[in-house]
PDB file of C-alpha atoms in Angstrom:
ATOM      1  CA  GLN A   1     -17.457  -7.683   3.369  1.00 74.00           C
ATOM      2  CA  VAL A   2     -13.803  -6.778   3.830  1.00 76.00           C
ATOM      3  CA  GLN A   3     -12.979  -3.156   3.146  1.00 92.00           C
ATOM      4  CA  LEU A   4      -9.706  -1.341   2.614  1.00 97.00           C
ATOM      5  CA  THR A   5      -9.962   2.426   2.799  1.00 97.00           C
ATOM      6  CA  GLU A   6      -7.074   4.614   1.668  1.00 97.00           C
ATOM      7  CA  SER A   7      -6.457   8.249   2.475  1.00 98.00           C
ATOM      8  CA  GLY A   8      -3.651  10.778   2.488  1.00 98.00           C
ATOM      9  CA  GLY A   9      -3.126  11.483  -1.181  1.00 98.00           C
ATOM     10  CA  GLY A  10      -2.865  14.957  -2.626  1.00 98.00           C
ATOM     11  CA  LEU A  11      -0.864  17.422  -4.690  1.00 98.00           C
ATOM     12  CA  VAL A  12       2.682  18.145  -3.561  1.00 98.00           C
ATOM     13  CA  PRO A  13       5.739  19.737  -5.153  1.00 98.00           C
ATOM     14  CA  ALA A  14       8.746  17.639  -6.061  1.00 98.00           C
ATOM     15  CA  GLY A  15      10.809  16.942  -2.959  1.00 98.00           C
ATOM     16  CA  GLY A  16       7.764  16.958  -0.718  1.00 98.00           C
ATOM     17  CA  SER A  17       6.288  14.237   1.472  1.00 98.00           C
ATOM     18  CA  LEU A  18       2.983  12.496   1.986  1.00 98.00           C
ATOM     19  CA  ARG A  19       1.802   9.723   4.264  1.00 98.00           C
ATOM     20  CA  LEU A  20      -0.817   7.371   2.944  1.00 98.00           C
ATOM     21  CA  SER A  21      -3.035   5.301   5.229  1.00 98.00           C
ATOM     22  CA  CYS A  22      -4.960   2.118   4.529  1.00 98.00           C
ATOM     23  CA  VAL A  23      -7.519   1.151   7.161  1.00 98.00           C
ATOM     24  CA  ALA A  24      -8.768  -2.433   7.049  1.00 96.00           C
ATOM     25  CA  SER A  25     -12.132  -3.565   8.335  1.00 94.00           C
ATOM     26  CA  ARG A  26     -10.557  -6.600  10.002  1.00 91.00           C
ATOM     27  CA  ASN A  27      -7.415  -7.591  11.891  1.00 92.00           C
ATOM     28  CA  ILE A  28      -4.528  -6.945   9.504  1.00 93.00           C
ATOM     29  CA  LEU A  29      -2.484  -9.777  10.995  1.00 92.00           C
ATOM     30  CA  GLY A  30      -5.042 -12.095   9.393  1.00 90.00           C
ATOM     31  CA  TYR A  31      -3.645 -11.158   5.992  1.00 94.00           C
ATOM     32  CA  ASP A  32      -0.619 -12.953   4.595  1.00 96.00           C
ATOM     33  CA  VAL A  33       0.524  -9.804   2.836  1.00 97.00           C
ATOM     34  CA  MET A  34      -0.523  -6.182   2.709  1.00 97.00           C
ATOM     35  CA  ALA A  35       0.877  -3.948   0.042  1.00 98.00           C
ATOM     36  CA  TRP A  36       0.738  -0.668  -1.798  1.00 98.00           C
ATOM     37  CA  TYR A  37       0.490  -0.656  -5.587  1.00 98.00           C
ATOM     38  CA  ARG A  38       0.383   2.333  -7.881  1.00 98.00           C
ATOM     39  CA  GLN A  39      -1.350   2.737 -11.177  1.00 98.00           C
ATOM     40  CA  ALA A  40      -0.642   5.268 -13.890  1.00 96.00           C
ATOM     41  CA  PRO A  41      -1.252   5.217 -17.661  1.00 94.00           C
ATOM     42  CA  GLY A  42       0.606   2.183 -18.957  1.00 91.00           C
ATOM     43  CA  LYS A  43       1.922   1.229 -15.515  1.00 92.00           C
ATOM     44  CA  HIS A  44       0.804  -0.979 -12.634  1.00 96.00           C
ATOM     45  CA  GLU A  45       3.573  -1.376 -10.083  1.00 97.00           C
ATOM     46  CA  LEU A  46       4.047  -2.994  -6.692  1.00 98.00           C
ATOM     47  CA  VAL A  47       5.495  -0.229  -4.517  1.00 98.00           C
ATOM     48  CA  ALA A  48       5.955  -1.898  -1.137  1.00 98.00           C
ATOM     49  CA  LYS A  49       4.689  -4.886   0.785  1.00 98.00           C
ATOM     50  CA  ILE A  50       4.720  -6.196   4.332  1.00 98.00           C
ATOM     51  CA  THR A  51       3.983  -9.763   5.388  1.00 96.00           C
ATOM     52  CA  ASN A  52       2.137 -10.751   8.554  1.00 94.00           C
ATOM     53  CA  GLY A  53       5.551 -11.774   9.894  1.00 94.00           C
ATOM     54  CA  GLY A  54       6.876  -8.276   9.285  1.00 94.00           C
ATOM     55  CA  ASN A  55       9.062  -8.899   6.234  1.00 97.00           C
ATOM     56  CA  ILE A  56       9.213  -5.847   3.988  1.00 98.00           C
ATOM     57  CA  ASN A  57      10.098  -5.343   0.338  1.00 98.00           C
ATOM     58  CA  TYR A  58      10.233  -2.256  -1.868  1.00 98.00           C
ATOM     59  CA  ALA A  59      10.341  -1.543  -5.554  1.00 98.00           C
ATOM     60  CA  ASP A  60      13.802  -0.388  -6.594  1.00 98.00           C
ATOM     61  CA  SER A  61      12.310   2.911  -7.743  1.00 97.00           C
ATOM     62  CA  VAL A  62      11.253   3.864  -4.191  1.00 98.00           C
ATOM     63  CA  LYS A  63      13.974   2.328  -2.008  1.00 98.00           C
ATOM     64  CA  GLY A  64      15.389   4.877   0.391  1.00 98.00           C
ATOM     65  CA  ARG A  65      12.449   7.257  -0.135  1.00 98.00           C
ATOM     66  CA  PHE A  66       9.334   5.295   0.881  1.00 98.00           C
ATOM     67  CA  THR A  67       8.643   3.432   4.111  1.00 98.00           C
ATOM     68  CA  ILE A  68       5.834   0.967   4.730  1.00 98.00           C
ATOM     69  CA  SER A  69       4.699   0.357   8.299  1.00 98.00           C
ATOM     70  CA  ARG A  70       1.673  -0.821  10.202  1.00 97.00           C
ATOM     71  CA  ASP A  71      -0.305  -0.284  13.380  1.00 97.00           C
ATOM     72  CA  VAL A  72      -2.013  -3.546  14.315  1.00 96.00           C
ATOM     73  CA  VAL A  73      -4.137  -1.875  16.980  1.00 96.00           C
ATOM     74  CA  LYS A  74      -5.584   0.509  14.408  1.00 97.00           C
ATOM     75  CA  ASN A  75      -5.676  -2.116  11.638  1.00 97.00           C
ATOM     76  CA  THR A  76      -3.819   0.354   9.476  1.00 98.00           C
ATOM     77  CA  VAL A  77      -0.926   0.152   7.050  1.00 98.00           C
ATOM     78  CA  TYR A  78       0.971   3.305   6.161  1.00 98.00           C
ATOM     79  CA  LEU A  79       3.167   4.418   3.309  1.00 98.00           C
ATOM     80  CA  GLN A  80       5.460   7.303   4.178  1.00 98.00           C
ATOM     81  CA  MET A  81       6.666   8.886   0.968  1.00 98.00           C
ATOM     82  CA  ASP A  82       9.572  11.311   1.094  1.00 98.00           C
ATOM     83  CA  ASN A  83      11.544  13.143  -1.589  1.00 98.00           C
ATOM     84  CA  LEU A  84       8.669  12.679  -4.001  1.00 98.00           C
ATOM     85  CA  LYS A  85       9.325  12.911  -7.717  1.00 98.00           C
ATOM     86  CA  PRO A  86       6.980  13.712 -10.623  1.00 97.00           C
ATOM     87  CA  GLU A  87       7.282  10.086 -11.749  1.00 96.00           C
ATOM     88  CA  ASP A  88       5.666   9.036  -8.449  1.00 98.00           C
ATOM     89  CA  THR A  89       2.401  10.541  -9.694  1.00 98.00           C
ATOM     90  CA  ALA A  90      -0.189   7.754  -9.695  1.00 98.00           C
ATOM     91  CA  LEU A  91      -3.268   6.306  -8.087  1.00 98.00           C
ATOM     92  CA  TYR A  92      -2.036   4.446  -4.996  1.00 98.00           C
ATOM     93  CA  LEU A  93      -4.004   1.330  -4.095  1.00 98.00           C
ATOM     94  CA  CYS A  94      -3.965  -0.724  -0.944  1.00 98.00           C
ATOM     95  CA  TYR A  95      -3.946  -4.506  -1.404  1.00 98.00           C
ATOM     96  CA  ALA A  96      -4.373  -7.422   0.984  1.00 97.00           C
ATOM     97  CA  VAL A  97      -4.340 -11.170   0.474  1.00 96.00           C
ATOM     98  CA  ARG A  98      -5.021 -14.041   2.835  1.00 93.00           C
ATOM     99  CA  THR A  99      -5.103 -17.817   2.666  1.00 91.00           C
ATOM    100  CA  VAL A 100      -8.649 -19.090   3.232  1.00 90.00           C
ATOM    101  CA  ASN A 101      -8.271 -22.872   3.395  1.00 90.00           C
ATOM    102  CA  VAL A 102      -5.778 -25.681   3.911  1.00 93.00           C
ATOM    103  CA  GLU A 103      -5.473 -26.201   0.156  1.00 90.00           C
ATOM    104  CA  GLY A 104      -3.886 -22.782  -0.083  1.00 88.00           C
ATOM    105  CA  ALA A 105      -6.685 -20.932  -1.829  1.00 93.00           C
ATOM    106  CA  THR A 106      -6.372 -17.196  -1.369  1.00 93.00           C
ATOM    107  CA  ARG A 107      -8.698 -14.262  -1.346  1.00 93.00           C
ATOM    108  CA  ASP A 108      -7.487 -10.780  -2.164  1.00 95.00           C
ATOM    109  CA  HIS A 109      -8.920  -7.342  -1.654  1.00 96.00           C
ATOM    110  CA  TRP A 110      -8.291  -3.915  -3.131  1.00 97.00           C
ATOM    111  CA  GLY A 111      -9.070  -0.449  -1.935  1.00 97.00           C
ATOM    112  CA  GLN A 112     -10.445   2.300  -4.166  1.00 96.00           C
ATOM    113  CA  GLY A 113      -7.173   4.181  -4.222  1.00 97.00           C
ATOM    114  CA  THR A 114      -5.900   7.638  -3.348  1.00 98.00           C
ATOM    115  CA  GLN A 115      -4.423   9.964  -5.955  1.00 98.00           C
ATOM    116  CA  VAL A 116      -0.902  11.299  -5.531  1.00 98.00           C
ATOM    117  CA  THR A 117       0.223  14.076  -7.856  1.00 98.00           C
ATOM    118  CA  VAL A 118       3.763  15.459  -7.712  1.00 98.00           C
ATOM    119  CA  SER A 119       4.403  18.705  -9.549  1.00 97.00           C
ATOM    120  CA  SER A 120       7.784  19.516 -11.054  1.00 93.00           C
TER     121      SER A 120
END
């Protein structure tokens, strides 16, 4: 059973920083993509993603403030969040997807999430 375990959330004032971690129970290079999503009332948004080849993309709302990175030895993906804003308040979820056969079928996995609250 593949597991993704997030940590690092909390309550911070606007302008503050947090670093989220997502530890996978298997080699993260075996995933096609790993990503961070966030979920708030009425919103489910892709925040940042990194492919197994190292390509990175960000949502426009976080460009220049958030940085996704990984440590393949620790099987961990990070999300460094700087200059946080109240609108960044959400449950942050780690996501991973991998191709499981030659037909291209995929299997995806979600973590339980870590809450980030930014006070104004």
